[in-house]
Short mmCIF file of C-alpha atoms in Angstrom, two decimals:
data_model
loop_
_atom_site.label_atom_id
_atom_site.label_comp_id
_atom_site.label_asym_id
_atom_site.label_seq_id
_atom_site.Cartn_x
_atom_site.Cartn_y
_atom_site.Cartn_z
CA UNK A 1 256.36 53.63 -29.25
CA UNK A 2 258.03 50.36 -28.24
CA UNK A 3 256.10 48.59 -26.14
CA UNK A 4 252.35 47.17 -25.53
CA UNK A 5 251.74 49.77 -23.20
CA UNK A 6 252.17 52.78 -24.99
CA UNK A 7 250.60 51.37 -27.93
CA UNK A 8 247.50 50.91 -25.95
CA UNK A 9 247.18 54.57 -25.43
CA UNK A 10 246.14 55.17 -29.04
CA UNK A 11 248.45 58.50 -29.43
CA UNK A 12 250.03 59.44 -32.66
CA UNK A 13 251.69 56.28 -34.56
CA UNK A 14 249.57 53.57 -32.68
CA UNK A 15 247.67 50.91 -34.07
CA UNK A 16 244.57 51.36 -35.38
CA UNK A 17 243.27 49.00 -32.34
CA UNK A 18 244.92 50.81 -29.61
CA UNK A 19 243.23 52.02 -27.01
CA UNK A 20 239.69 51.03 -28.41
CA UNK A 21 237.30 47.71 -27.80
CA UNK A 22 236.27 45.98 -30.87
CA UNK A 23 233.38 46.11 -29.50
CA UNK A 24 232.94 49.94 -30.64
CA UNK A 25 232.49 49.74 -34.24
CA UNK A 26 232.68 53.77 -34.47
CA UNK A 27 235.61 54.72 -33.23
CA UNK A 28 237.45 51.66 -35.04
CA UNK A 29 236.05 53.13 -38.20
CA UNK A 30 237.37 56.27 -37.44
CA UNK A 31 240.65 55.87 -36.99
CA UNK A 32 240.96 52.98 -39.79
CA UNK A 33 239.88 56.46 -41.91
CA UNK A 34 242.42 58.82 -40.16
CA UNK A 35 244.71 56.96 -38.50
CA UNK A 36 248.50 56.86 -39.72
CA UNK A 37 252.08 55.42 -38.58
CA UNK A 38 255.35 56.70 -39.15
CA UNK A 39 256.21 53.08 -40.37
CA UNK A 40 254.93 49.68 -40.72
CA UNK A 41 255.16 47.19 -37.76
CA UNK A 42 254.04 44.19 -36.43
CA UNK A 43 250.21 45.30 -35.97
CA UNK A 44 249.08 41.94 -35.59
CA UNK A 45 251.44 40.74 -33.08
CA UNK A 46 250.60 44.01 -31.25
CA UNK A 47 246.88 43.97 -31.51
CA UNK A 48 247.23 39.98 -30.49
CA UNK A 49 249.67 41.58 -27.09
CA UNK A 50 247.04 44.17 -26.36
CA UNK A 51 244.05 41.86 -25.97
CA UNK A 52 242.48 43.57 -29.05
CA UNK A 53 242.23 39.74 -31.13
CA UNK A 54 242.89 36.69 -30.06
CA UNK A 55 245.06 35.45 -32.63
CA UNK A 56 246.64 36.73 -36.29
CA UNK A 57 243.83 35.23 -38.00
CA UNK A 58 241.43 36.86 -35.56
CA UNK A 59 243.04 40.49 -36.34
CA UNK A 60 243.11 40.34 -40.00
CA UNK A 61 239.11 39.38 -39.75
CA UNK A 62 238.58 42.52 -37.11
CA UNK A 63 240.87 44.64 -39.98
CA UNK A 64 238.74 43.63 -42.62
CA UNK A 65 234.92 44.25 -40.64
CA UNK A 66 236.38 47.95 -40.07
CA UNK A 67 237.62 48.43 -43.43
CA UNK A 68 234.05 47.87 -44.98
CA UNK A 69 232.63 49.78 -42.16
CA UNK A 70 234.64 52.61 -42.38
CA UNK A 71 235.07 52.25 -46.23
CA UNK A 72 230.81 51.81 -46.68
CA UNK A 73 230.27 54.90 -44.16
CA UNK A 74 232.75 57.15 -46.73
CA UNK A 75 230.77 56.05 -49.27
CA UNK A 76 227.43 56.97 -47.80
CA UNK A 77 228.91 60.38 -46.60
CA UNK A 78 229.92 61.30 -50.58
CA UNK A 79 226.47 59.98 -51.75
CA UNK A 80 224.72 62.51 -49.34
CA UNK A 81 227.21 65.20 -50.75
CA UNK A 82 225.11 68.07 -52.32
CA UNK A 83 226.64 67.29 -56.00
CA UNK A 84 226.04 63.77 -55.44
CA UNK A 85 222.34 64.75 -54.62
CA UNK A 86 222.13 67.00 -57.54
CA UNK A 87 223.14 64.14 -59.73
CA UNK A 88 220.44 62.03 -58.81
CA UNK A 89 218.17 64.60 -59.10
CA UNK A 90 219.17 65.16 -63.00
CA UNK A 91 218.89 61.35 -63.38
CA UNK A 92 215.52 60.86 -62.24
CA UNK A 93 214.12 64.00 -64.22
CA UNK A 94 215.69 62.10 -67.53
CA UNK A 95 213.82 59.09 -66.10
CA UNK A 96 210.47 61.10 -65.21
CA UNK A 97 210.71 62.47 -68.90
CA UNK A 98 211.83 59.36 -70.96
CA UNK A 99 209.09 56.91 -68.97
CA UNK A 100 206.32 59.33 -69.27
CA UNK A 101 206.34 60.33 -73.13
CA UNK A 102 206.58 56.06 -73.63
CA UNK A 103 204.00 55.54 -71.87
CA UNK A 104 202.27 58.74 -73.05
CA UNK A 105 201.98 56.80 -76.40
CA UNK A 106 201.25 53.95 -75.46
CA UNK A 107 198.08 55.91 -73.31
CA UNK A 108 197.37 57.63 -76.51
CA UNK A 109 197.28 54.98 -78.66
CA UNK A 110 194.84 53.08 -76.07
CA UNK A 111 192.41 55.91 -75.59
CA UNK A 112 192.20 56.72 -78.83
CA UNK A 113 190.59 53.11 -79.31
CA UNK A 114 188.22 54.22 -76.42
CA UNK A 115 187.30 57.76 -76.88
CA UNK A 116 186.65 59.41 -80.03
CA UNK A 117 188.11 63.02 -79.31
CA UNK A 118 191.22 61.41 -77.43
CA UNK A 119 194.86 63.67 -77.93
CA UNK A 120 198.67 62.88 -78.05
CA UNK A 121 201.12 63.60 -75.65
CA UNK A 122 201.12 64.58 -72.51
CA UNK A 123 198.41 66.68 -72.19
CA UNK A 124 196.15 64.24 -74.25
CA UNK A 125 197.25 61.86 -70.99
CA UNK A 126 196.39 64.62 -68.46
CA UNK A 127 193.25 65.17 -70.35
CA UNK A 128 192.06 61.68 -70.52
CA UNK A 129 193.12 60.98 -66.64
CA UNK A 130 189.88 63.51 -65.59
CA UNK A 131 187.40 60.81 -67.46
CA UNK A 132 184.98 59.42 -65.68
CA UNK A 133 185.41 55.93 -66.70
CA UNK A 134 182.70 53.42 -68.06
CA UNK A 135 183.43 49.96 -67.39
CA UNK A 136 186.91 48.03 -66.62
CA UNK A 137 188.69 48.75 -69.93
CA UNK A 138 187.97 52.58 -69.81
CA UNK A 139 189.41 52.07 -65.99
CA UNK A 140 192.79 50.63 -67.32
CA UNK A 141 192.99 53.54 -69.97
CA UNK A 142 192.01 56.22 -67.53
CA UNK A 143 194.67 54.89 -64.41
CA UNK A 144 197.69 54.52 -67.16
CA UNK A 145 196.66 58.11 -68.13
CA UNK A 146 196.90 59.17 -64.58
CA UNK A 147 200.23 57.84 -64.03
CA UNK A 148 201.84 59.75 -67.13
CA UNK A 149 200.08 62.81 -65.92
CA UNK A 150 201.96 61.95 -62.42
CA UNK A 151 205.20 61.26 -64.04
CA UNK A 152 204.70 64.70 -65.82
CA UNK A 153 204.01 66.40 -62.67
CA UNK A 154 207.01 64.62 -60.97
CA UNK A 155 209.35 65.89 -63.49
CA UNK A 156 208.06 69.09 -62.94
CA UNK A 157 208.68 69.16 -59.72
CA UNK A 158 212.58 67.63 -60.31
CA UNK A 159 213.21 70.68 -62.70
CA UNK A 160 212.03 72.95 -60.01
CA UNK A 161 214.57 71.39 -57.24
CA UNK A 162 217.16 71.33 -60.36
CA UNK A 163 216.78 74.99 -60.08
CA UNK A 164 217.03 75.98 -56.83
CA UNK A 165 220.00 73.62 -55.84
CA UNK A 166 222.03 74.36 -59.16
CA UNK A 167 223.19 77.59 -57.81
CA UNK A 168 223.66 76.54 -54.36
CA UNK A 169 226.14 73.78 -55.73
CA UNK A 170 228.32 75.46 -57.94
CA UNK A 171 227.49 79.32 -58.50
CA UNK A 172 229.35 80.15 -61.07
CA UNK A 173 228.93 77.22 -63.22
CA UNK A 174 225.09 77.53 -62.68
CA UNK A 175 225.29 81.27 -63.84
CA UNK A 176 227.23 80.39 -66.78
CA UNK A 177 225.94 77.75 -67.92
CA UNK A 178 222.45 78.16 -66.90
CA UNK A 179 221.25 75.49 -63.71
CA UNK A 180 220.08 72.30 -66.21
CA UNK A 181 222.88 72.43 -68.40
CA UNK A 182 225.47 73.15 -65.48
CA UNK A 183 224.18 70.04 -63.50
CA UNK A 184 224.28 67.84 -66.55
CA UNK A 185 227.77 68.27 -67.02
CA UNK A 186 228.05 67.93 -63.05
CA UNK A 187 226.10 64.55 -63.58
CA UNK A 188 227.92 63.04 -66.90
CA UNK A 189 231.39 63.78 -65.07
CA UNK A 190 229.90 62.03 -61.72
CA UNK A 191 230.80 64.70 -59.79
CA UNK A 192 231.86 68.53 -59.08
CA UNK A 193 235.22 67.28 -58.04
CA UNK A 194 235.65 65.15 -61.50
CA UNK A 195 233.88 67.49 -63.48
CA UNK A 196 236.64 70.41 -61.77
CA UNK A 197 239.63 68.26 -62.79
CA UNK A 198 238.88 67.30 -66.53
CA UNK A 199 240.36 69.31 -68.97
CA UNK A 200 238.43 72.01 -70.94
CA UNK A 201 238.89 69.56 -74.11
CA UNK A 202 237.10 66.75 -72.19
CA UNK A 203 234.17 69.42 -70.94
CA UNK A 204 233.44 70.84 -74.51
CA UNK A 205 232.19 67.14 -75.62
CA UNK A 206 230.71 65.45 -72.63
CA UNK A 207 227.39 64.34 -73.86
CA UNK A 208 229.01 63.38 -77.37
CA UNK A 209 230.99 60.16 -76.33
CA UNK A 210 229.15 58.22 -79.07
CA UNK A 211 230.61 60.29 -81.75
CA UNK A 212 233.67 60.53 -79.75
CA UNK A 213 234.14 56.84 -79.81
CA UNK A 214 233.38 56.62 -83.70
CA UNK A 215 236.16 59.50 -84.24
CA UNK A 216 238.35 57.48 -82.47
CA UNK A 217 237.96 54.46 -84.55
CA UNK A 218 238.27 56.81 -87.96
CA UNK A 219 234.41 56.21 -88.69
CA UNK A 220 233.62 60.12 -87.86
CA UNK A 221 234.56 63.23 -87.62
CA UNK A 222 235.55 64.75 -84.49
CA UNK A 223 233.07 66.01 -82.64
CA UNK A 224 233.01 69.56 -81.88
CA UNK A 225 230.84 70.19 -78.86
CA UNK A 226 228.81 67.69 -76.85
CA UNK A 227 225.80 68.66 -74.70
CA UNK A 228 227.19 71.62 -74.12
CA UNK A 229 225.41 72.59 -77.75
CA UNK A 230 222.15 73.72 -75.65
CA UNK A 231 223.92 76.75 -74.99
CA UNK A 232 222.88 79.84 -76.61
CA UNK A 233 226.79 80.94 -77.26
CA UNK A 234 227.16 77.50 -79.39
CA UNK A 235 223.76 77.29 -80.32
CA UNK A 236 222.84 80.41 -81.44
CA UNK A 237 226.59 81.14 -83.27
CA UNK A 238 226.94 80.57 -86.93
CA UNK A 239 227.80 77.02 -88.16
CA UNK A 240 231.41 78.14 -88.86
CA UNK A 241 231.95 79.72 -85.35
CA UNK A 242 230.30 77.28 -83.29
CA UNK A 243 233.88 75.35 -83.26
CA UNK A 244 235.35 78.52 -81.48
CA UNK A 245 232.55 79.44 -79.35
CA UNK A 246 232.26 75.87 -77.93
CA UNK A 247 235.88 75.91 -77.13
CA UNK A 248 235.49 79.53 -75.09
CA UNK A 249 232.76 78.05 -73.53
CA UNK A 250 234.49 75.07 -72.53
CA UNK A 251 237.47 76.49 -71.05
CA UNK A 252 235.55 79.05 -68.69
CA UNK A 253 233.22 76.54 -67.63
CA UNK A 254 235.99 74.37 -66.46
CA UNK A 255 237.69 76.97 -64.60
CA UNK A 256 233.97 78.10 -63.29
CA UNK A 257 233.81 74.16 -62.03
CA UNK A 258 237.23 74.81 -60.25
CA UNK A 259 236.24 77.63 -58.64
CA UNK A 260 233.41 76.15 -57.50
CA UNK A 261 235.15 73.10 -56.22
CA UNK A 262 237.72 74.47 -54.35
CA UNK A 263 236.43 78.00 -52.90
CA UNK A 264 232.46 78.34 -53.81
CA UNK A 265 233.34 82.14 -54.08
CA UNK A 266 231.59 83.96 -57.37
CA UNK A 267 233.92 85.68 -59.26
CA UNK A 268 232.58 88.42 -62.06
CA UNK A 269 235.70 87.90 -63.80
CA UNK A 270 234.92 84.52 -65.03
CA UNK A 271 231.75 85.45 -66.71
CA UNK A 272 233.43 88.96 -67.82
CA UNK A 273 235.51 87.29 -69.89
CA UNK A 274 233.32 85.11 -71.32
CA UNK A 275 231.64 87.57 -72.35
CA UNK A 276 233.95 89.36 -73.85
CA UNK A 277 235.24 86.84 -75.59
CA UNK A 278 231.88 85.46 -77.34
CA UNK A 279 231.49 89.14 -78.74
CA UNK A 280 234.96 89.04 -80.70
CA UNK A 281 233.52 85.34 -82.17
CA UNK A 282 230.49 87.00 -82.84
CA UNK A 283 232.27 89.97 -84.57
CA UNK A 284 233.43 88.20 -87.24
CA UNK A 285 229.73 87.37 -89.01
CA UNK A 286 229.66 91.33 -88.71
CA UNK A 287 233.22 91.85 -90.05
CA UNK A 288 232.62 89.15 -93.31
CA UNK A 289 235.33 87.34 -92.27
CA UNK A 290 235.71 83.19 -91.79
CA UNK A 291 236.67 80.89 -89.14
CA UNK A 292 240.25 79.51 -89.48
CA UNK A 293 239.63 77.91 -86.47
CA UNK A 294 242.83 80.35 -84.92
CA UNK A 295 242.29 83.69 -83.17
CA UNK A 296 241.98 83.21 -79.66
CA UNK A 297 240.55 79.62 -79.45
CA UNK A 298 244.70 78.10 -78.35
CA UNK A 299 243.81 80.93 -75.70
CA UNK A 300 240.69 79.30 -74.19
CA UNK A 301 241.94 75.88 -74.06
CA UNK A 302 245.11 77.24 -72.00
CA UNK A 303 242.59 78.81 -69.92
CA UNK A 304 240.35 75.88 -69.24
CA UNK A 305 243.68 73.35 -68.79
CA UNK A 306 245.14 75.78 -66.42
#
Protein backbone atom coordinates (compact mmCIF):
# COMPACT_ATOMS: atom_id res chain seq x y z
CA UNK A 1 0.00 0.00 0.00
CA UNK A 2 1.25 3.50 -0.82
CA UNK A 3 -0.97 5.85 0.11
CA UNK A 4 -3.33 7.11 3.16
CA UNK A 5 -6.16 5.70 1.56
CA UNK A 6 -5.46 2.25 1.24
CA UNK A 7 -3.88 2.18 4.49
CA UNK A 8 -7.12 3.21 5.99
CA UNK A 9 -8.76 0.08 4.81
CA UNK A 10 -6.94 -2.05 7.39
CA UNK A 11 -6.19 -5.06 4.74
CA UNK A 12 -3.12 -7.15 4.96
CA UNK A 13 0.21 -4.98 5.68
CA UNK A 14 -1.70 -1.89 7.18
CA UNK A 15 -1.10 -0.20 10.25
CA UNK A 16 -2.19 -1.39 13.24
CA UNK A 17 -4.53 1.93 13.35
CA UNK A 18 -6.02 1.56 10.01
CA UNK A 19 -9.32 1.44 9.55
CA UNK A 20 -10.21 1.49 13.38
CA UNK A 21 -11.18 4.58 15.95
CA UNK A 22 -9.08 4.77 18.97
CA UNK A 23 -11.91 5.02 20.43
CA UNK A 24 -12.46 1.04 20.19
CA UNK A 25 -10.05 -0.32 22.55
CA UNK A 26 -10.94 -4.04 21.26
CA UNK A 27 -10.30 -4.17 18.01
CA UNK A 28 -6.94 -2.03 18.51
CA UNK A 29 -5.94 -4.79 20.85
CA UNK A 30 -6.58 -7.21 18.43
CA UNK A 31 -4.77 -6.43 15.74
CA UNK A 32 -1.69 -4.97 17.93
CA UNK A 33 -1.82 -9.08 18.81
CA UNK A 34 -2.21 -10.30 15.15
CA UNK A 35 -1.45 -7.76 13.05
CA UNK A 36 1.82 -7.90 10.78
CA UNK A 37 3.62 -5.86 7.82
CA UNK A 38 5.70 -7.02 5.18
CA UNK A 39 8.17 -4.20 6.30
CA UNK A 40 8.62 -1.36 8.56
CA UNK A 41 7.32 2.15 7.56
CA UNK A 42 6.53 5.34 8.66
CA UNK A 43 3.49 4.26 11.06
CA UNK A 44 3.48 7.37 12.79
CA UNK A 45 3.46 9.69 9.97
CA UNK A 46 0.67 7.44 8.60
CA UNK A 47 -1.44 7.09 11.66
CA UNK A 48 -0.81 11.15 12.09
CA UNK A 49 -2.24 11.32 7.85
CA UNK A 50 -5.16 9.09 8.69
CA UNK A 51 -6.62 11.13 11.54
CA UNK A 52 -5.85 8.17 13.89
CA UNK A 53 -3.38 10.74 16.42
CA UNK A 54 -2.86 13.99 16.28
CA UNK A 55 0.71 14.19 16.37
CA UNK A 56 3.98 11.61 16.70
CA UNK A 57 3.92 12.04 20.29
CA UNK A 58 0.18 11.42 20.33
CA UNK A 59 0.70 7.92 18.36
CA UNK A 60 3.45 6.53 20.33
CA UNK A 61 1.06 7.21 23.62
CA UNK A 62 -2.09 5.44 21.62
CA UNK A 63 0.80 2.48 20.72
CA UNK A 64 1.69 2.13 24.12
CA UNK A 65 -2.30 2.12 25.84
CA UNK A 66 -2.88 -0.88 23.23
CA UNK A 67 0.20 -2.63 23.93
CA UNK A 68 -0.72 -3.04 27.72
CA UNK A 69 -4.21 -3.68 26.71
CA UNK A 70 -3.62 -6.18 24.38
CA UNK A 71 -0.45 -7.45 26.23
CA UNK A 72 -2.64 -7.55 29.94
CA UNK A 73 -5.70 -9.33 28.02
CA UNK A 74 -2.94 -12.26 26.77
CA UNK A 75 -2.01 -12.48 30.04
CA UNK A 76 -5.41 -12.93 31.56
CA UNK A 77 -6.36 -15.40 28.68
CA UNK A 78 -3.10 -17.84 29.76
CA UNK A 79 -4.00 -17.39 33.49
CA UNK A 80 -7.58 -18.78 32.76
CA UNK A 81 -5.78 -21.64 30.73
CA UNK A 82 -6.77 -25.04 32.33
CA UNK A 83 -2.92 -25.77 33.36
CA UNK A 84 -2.67 -22.40 34.63
CA UNK A 85 -5.85 -23.21 36.77
CA UNK A 86 -4.51 -26.49 37.80
CA UNK A 87 -1.46 -24.75 39.10
CA UNK A 88 -3.20 -22.65 41.37
CA UNK A 89 -5.14 -25.26 42.49
CA UNK A 90 -1.84 -27.34 43.65
CA UNK A 91 -0.63 -24.07 45.26
CA UNK A 92 -3.41 -23.39 47.44
CA UNK A 93 -3.75 -27.17 48.61
CA UNK A 94 0.19 -26.73 49.77
CA UNK A 95 -1.14 -23.54 51.40
CA UNK A 96 -4.45 -25.23 52.90
CA UNK A 97 -2.01 -28.00 54.28
CA UNK A 98 1.08 -25.98 55.50
CA UNK A 99 -1.35 -23.13 57.33
CA UNK A 100 -3.56 -25.64 58.90
CA UNK A 101 -1.02 -28.17 60.65
CA UNK A 102 0.73 -24.50 62.07
CA UNK A 103 -2.01 -23.47 63.30
CA UNK A 104 -3.16 -26.99 64.28
CA UNK A 105 -0.33 -26.67 66.93
CA UNK A 106 -0.64 -23.75 67.89
CA UNK A 107 -4.74 -24.84 68.58
CA UNK A 108 -3.35 -27.80 70.32
CA UNK A 109 -1.07 -26.31 72.40
CA UNK A 110 -3.93 -23.69 73.50
CA UNK A 111 -6.60 -26.22 74.25
CA UNK A 112 -4.61 -28.33 75.90
CA UNK A 113 -4.21 -25.38 78.55
CA UNK A 114 -8.11 -25.34 78.49
CA UNK A 115 -9.37 -28.80 78.34
CA UNK A 116 -7.96 -31.67 80.03
CA UNK A 117 -8.62 -34.52 77.38
CA UNK A 118 -7.59 -32.05 74.43
CA UNK A 119 -5.62 -34.04 71.16
CA UNK A 120 -2.94 -33.10 68.50
CA UNK A 121 -3.38 -32.56 65.06
CA UNK A 122 -5.95 -32.12 63.05
CA UNK A 123 -8.47 -34.09 64.33
CA UNK A 124 -7.67 -32.91 67.98
CA UNK A 125 -8.67 -29.30 66.11
CA UNK A 126 -11.84 -30.80 64.54
CA UNK A 127 -12.58 -32.32 67.84
CA UNK A 128 -12.19 -29.32 69.96
CA UNK A 129 -14.15 -26.99 67.26
CA UNK A 130 -17.66 -29.07 68.42
CA UNK A 131 -17.05 -27.58 72.22
CA UNK A 132 -19.45 -25.76 73.58
CA UNK A 133 -17.43 -23.00 74.90
CA UNK A 134 -17.40 -21.50 78.53
CA UNK A 135 -16.43 -18.04 78.69
CA UNK A 136 -14.27 -15.72 76.17
CA UNK A 137 -10.96 -17.63 76.34
CA UNK A 138 -12.60 -21.09 75.63
CA UNK A 139 -14.34 -18.92 72.60
CA UNK A 140 -10.86 -17.93 71.14
CA UNK A 141 -9.65 -21.67 71.50
CA UNK A 142 -12.81 -23.13 70.10
CA UNK A 143 -13.05 -20.42 66.76
CA UNK A 144 -9.06 -21.03 66.00
CA UNK A 145 -10.04 -24.76 66.20
CA UNK A 146 -12.78 -24.20 63.76
CA UNK A 147 -10.72 -22.53 61.29
CA UNK A 148 -8.02 -25.44 61.10
CA UNK A 149 -10.88 -27.83 60.86
CA UNK A 150 -12.01 -25.44 57.78
CA UNK A 151 -8.62 -25.26 56.33
CA UNK A 152 -8.64 -29.16 56.61
CA UNK A 153 -11.85 -29.42 54.91
CA UNK A 154 -10.71 -26.88 52.20
CA UNK A 155 -7.79 -28.91 51.34
CA UNK A 156 -9.92 -31.67 51.05
CA UNK A 157 -11.90 -30.33 48.80
CA UNK A 158 -8.60 -28.92 46.56
CA UNK A 159 -7.35 -32.63 46.40
CA UNK A 160 -10.70 -33.63 45.16
CA UNK A 161 -10.69 -30.88 42.16
CA UNK A 162 -6.79 -31.95 41.85
CA UNK A 163 -8.29 -35.17 40.84
CA UNK A 164 -10.79 -34.68 38.58
CA UNK A 165 -8.98 -31.92 36.47
CA UNK A 166 -5.52 -33.83 36.45
CA UNK A 167 -6.72 -36.10 33.80
CA UNK A 168 -8.64 -33.66 31.90
CA UNK A 169 -5.30 -31.57 31.57
CA UNK A 170 -2.82 -33.86 30.53
CA UNK A 171 -4.05 -37.64 30.27
CA UNK A 172 -1.26 -39.34 29.94
CA UNK A 173 0.90 -37.63 32.35
CA UNK A 174 -1.97 -37.96 34.96
CA UNK A 175 -2.08 -41.82 34.26
CA UNK A 176 1.51 -42.12 34.61
CA UNK A 177 2.30 -40.30 37.06
CA UNK A 178 -0.72 -40.50 39.11
CA UNK A 179 -3.02 -36.83 39.16
CA UNK A 180 -1.00 -35.07 42.42
CA UNK A 181 2.29 -35.91 41.38
CA UNK A 182 1.57 -35.15 37.56
CA UNK A 183 0.22 -31.60 38.47
CA UNK A 184 3.15 -30.88 40.74
CA UNK A 185 5.53 -31.22 38.13
CA UNK A 186 2.91 -29.21 35.87
CA UNK A 187 3.07 -26.52 38.74
CA UNK A 188 7.06 -26.42 39.59
CA UNK A 189 7.66 -26.07 35.66
CA UNK A 190 4.80 -23.19 35.56
CA UNK A 191 3.18 -24.72 32.98
CA UNK A 192 2.21 -27.81 30.57
CA UNK A 193 3.90 -26.00 27.77
CA UNK A 194 7.31 -25.50 29.98
CA UNK A 195 6.98 -28.58 31.69
CA UNK A 196 6.60 -30.30 27.69
CA UNK A 197 9.81 -28.57 26.59
CA UNK A 198 12.35 -29.33 29.49
CA UNK A 199 14.47 -32.06 29.02
CA UNK A 200 13.92 -35.47 30.75
CA UNK A 201 17.23 -34.56 32.87
CA UNK A 202 15.53 -31.34 34.11
CA UNK A 203 12.03 -33.44 34.89
CA UNK A 204 13.76 -36.28 36.94
CA UNK A 205 14.86 -33.50 39.68
CA UNK A 206 12.27 -30.82 39.75
CA UNK A 207 11.42 -30.57 43.35
CA UNK A 208 15.26 -31.06 44.29
CA UNK A 209 16.67 -27.57 43.19
CA UNK A 210 18.08 -27.10 46.72
CA UNK A 211 20.33 -29.99 46.37
CA UNK A 212 20.70 -29.15 42.83
CA UNK A 213 22.11 -25.81 43.66
CA UNK A 214 24.54 -27.30 46.42
CA UNK A 215 25.82 -29.92 43.64
CA UNK A 216 26.47 -27.19 41.61
CA UNK A 217 28.63 -25.37 43.99
CA UNK A 218 30.63 -28.91 44.85
CA UNK A 219 28.93 -28.95 48.44
CA UNK A 220 26.70 -32.20 47.38
CA UNK A 221 26.21 -34.84 45.54
CA UNK A 222 24.11 -34.82 42.60
CA UNK A 223 20.86 -35.36 43.14
CA UNK A 224 19.24 -38.26 41.67
CA UNK A 225 15.51 -37.71 41.53
CA UNK A 226 13.51 -34.76 42.81
CA UNK A 227 9.79 -34.94 43.69
CA UNK A 228 9.37 -37.27 41.36
CA UNK A 229 10.63 -39.82 44.41
CA UNK A 230 6.75 -40.19 45.46
CA UNK A 231 6.50 -42.52 42.78
CA UNK A 232 6.13 -46.07 43.49
CA UNK A 233 8.72 -47.05 40.45
CA UNK A 234 11.49 -44.81 42.38
CA UNK A 235 10.12 -45.27 45.61
CA UNK A 236 9.46 -48.63 45.95
CA UNK A 237 12.91 -49.78 43.78
CA UNK A 238 15.97 -50.78 45.67
CA UNK A 239 18.42 -48.02 46.78
CA UNK A 240 20.85 -49.07 43.99
CA UNK A 241 18.17 -48.98 41.17
CA UNK A 242 16.35 -46.03 42.11
CA UNK A 243 19.11 -44.01 39.91
CA UNK A 244 17.81 -46.02 36.80
CA UNK A 245 14.25 -46.16 37.55
CA UNK A 246 14.07 -42.36 38.13
CA UNK A 247 15.72 -41.79 34.86
CA UNK A 248 12.95 -44.24 32.92
CA UNK A 249 10.54 -42.44 34.68
CA UNK A 250 11.75 -39.20 33.72
CA UNK A 251 12.12 -39.64 30.15
CA UNK A 252 8.46 -41.10 29.57
CA UNK A 253 6.97 -38.55 31.60
CA UNK A 254 8.46 -35.89 29.49
CA UNK A 255 7.41 -37.34 26.34
CA UNK A 256 3.82 -38.08 28.19
CA UNK A 257 3.94 -34.01 28.86
CA UNK A 258 4.59 -33.59 25.03
CA UNK A 259 1.98 -35.54 24.05
CA UNK A 260 -0.18 -33.93 26.10
CA UNK A 261 0.85 -30.51 25.01
CA UNK A 262 0.69 -30.76 21.56
CA UNK A 263 -2.20 -33.44 20.68
CA UNK A 264 -4.09 -34.42 24.16
CA UNK A 265 -4.45 -37.91 22.43
CA UNK A 266 -3.67 -41.06 24.99
CA UNK A 267 -1.34 -43.24 23.66
CA UNK A 268 -0.93 -47.00 25.36
CA UNK A 269 2.43 -47.04 24.03
CA UNK A 270 3.82 -44.55 26.36
CA UNK A 271 2.80 -46.33 29.45
CA UNK A 272 3.64 -49.85 27.64
CA UNK A 273 6.93 -49.06 27.66
CA UNK A 274 7.24 -47.85 30.83
CA UNK A 275 6.23 -50.63 31.92
CA UNK A 276 8.24 -52.71 30.36
CA UNK A 277 11.04 -51.07 31.09
CA UNK A 278 10.63 -50.80 35.10
CA UNK A 279 10.34 -54.75 35.00
CA UNK A 280 13.95 -55.23 33.38
CA UNK A 281 15.20 -52.61 36.46
CA UNK A 282 13.32 -54.62 38.66
CA UNK A 283 14.84 -57.90 37.28
CA UNK A 284 18.01 -57.33 38.37
CA UNK A 285 17.24 -57.60 42.48
CA UNK A 286 15.84 -61.06 41.13
CA UNK A 287 18.87 -61.84 38.91
CA UNK A 288 21.65 -60.81 41.98
CA UNK A 289 23.11 -58.54 39.88
CA UNK A 290 24.19 -54.56 40.62
CA UNK A 291 23.52 -51.29 39.17
CA UNK A 292 26.39 -49.93 36.99
CA UNK A 293 24.28 -47.26 36.35
CA UNK A 294 24.43 -48.59 32.24
CA UNK A 295 21.85 -50.90 30.68
CA UNK A 296 19.25 -49.01 29.17
CA UNK A 297 19.23 -45.78 31.30
CA UNK A 298 21.46 -43.65 27.94
CA UNK A 299 18.15 -45.15 26.32
CA UNK A 300 15.59 -43.27 28.45
CA UNK A 301 17.26 -40.03 28.48
CA UNK A 302 17.33 -40.16 24.46
CA UNK A 303 13.80 -40.89 24.81
CA UNK A 304 12.76 -38.12 27.11
CA UNK A 305 15.23 -35.40 25.07
CA UNK A 306 13.71 -36.49 21.88
Amino acid sequence: MTDTEDDAEAGPGAGWFAGGSSDDQGALRARIADGEADEPRDWPGLAVDAGFADSRDDYYDRLHEASVAATRETVRERERADDQQLVHAVRAFDDCERTANELAERAAEWAGSLFDDAEPGIEGARAVAEREPDGELERRAVSLASRVADLADERDALAETIERTAPAVAPNLAEMAGPELAARLIALAGGLEPLAKKPSGTVQVLGAEDALFAHLSGRAPSPKHGIIYTHEYVRNTRPEDRGSAARALAGKLTLAARVDHYSGERRETLHEELRERMATIRARAEEGKDDDGSGGDTTADAEGDA
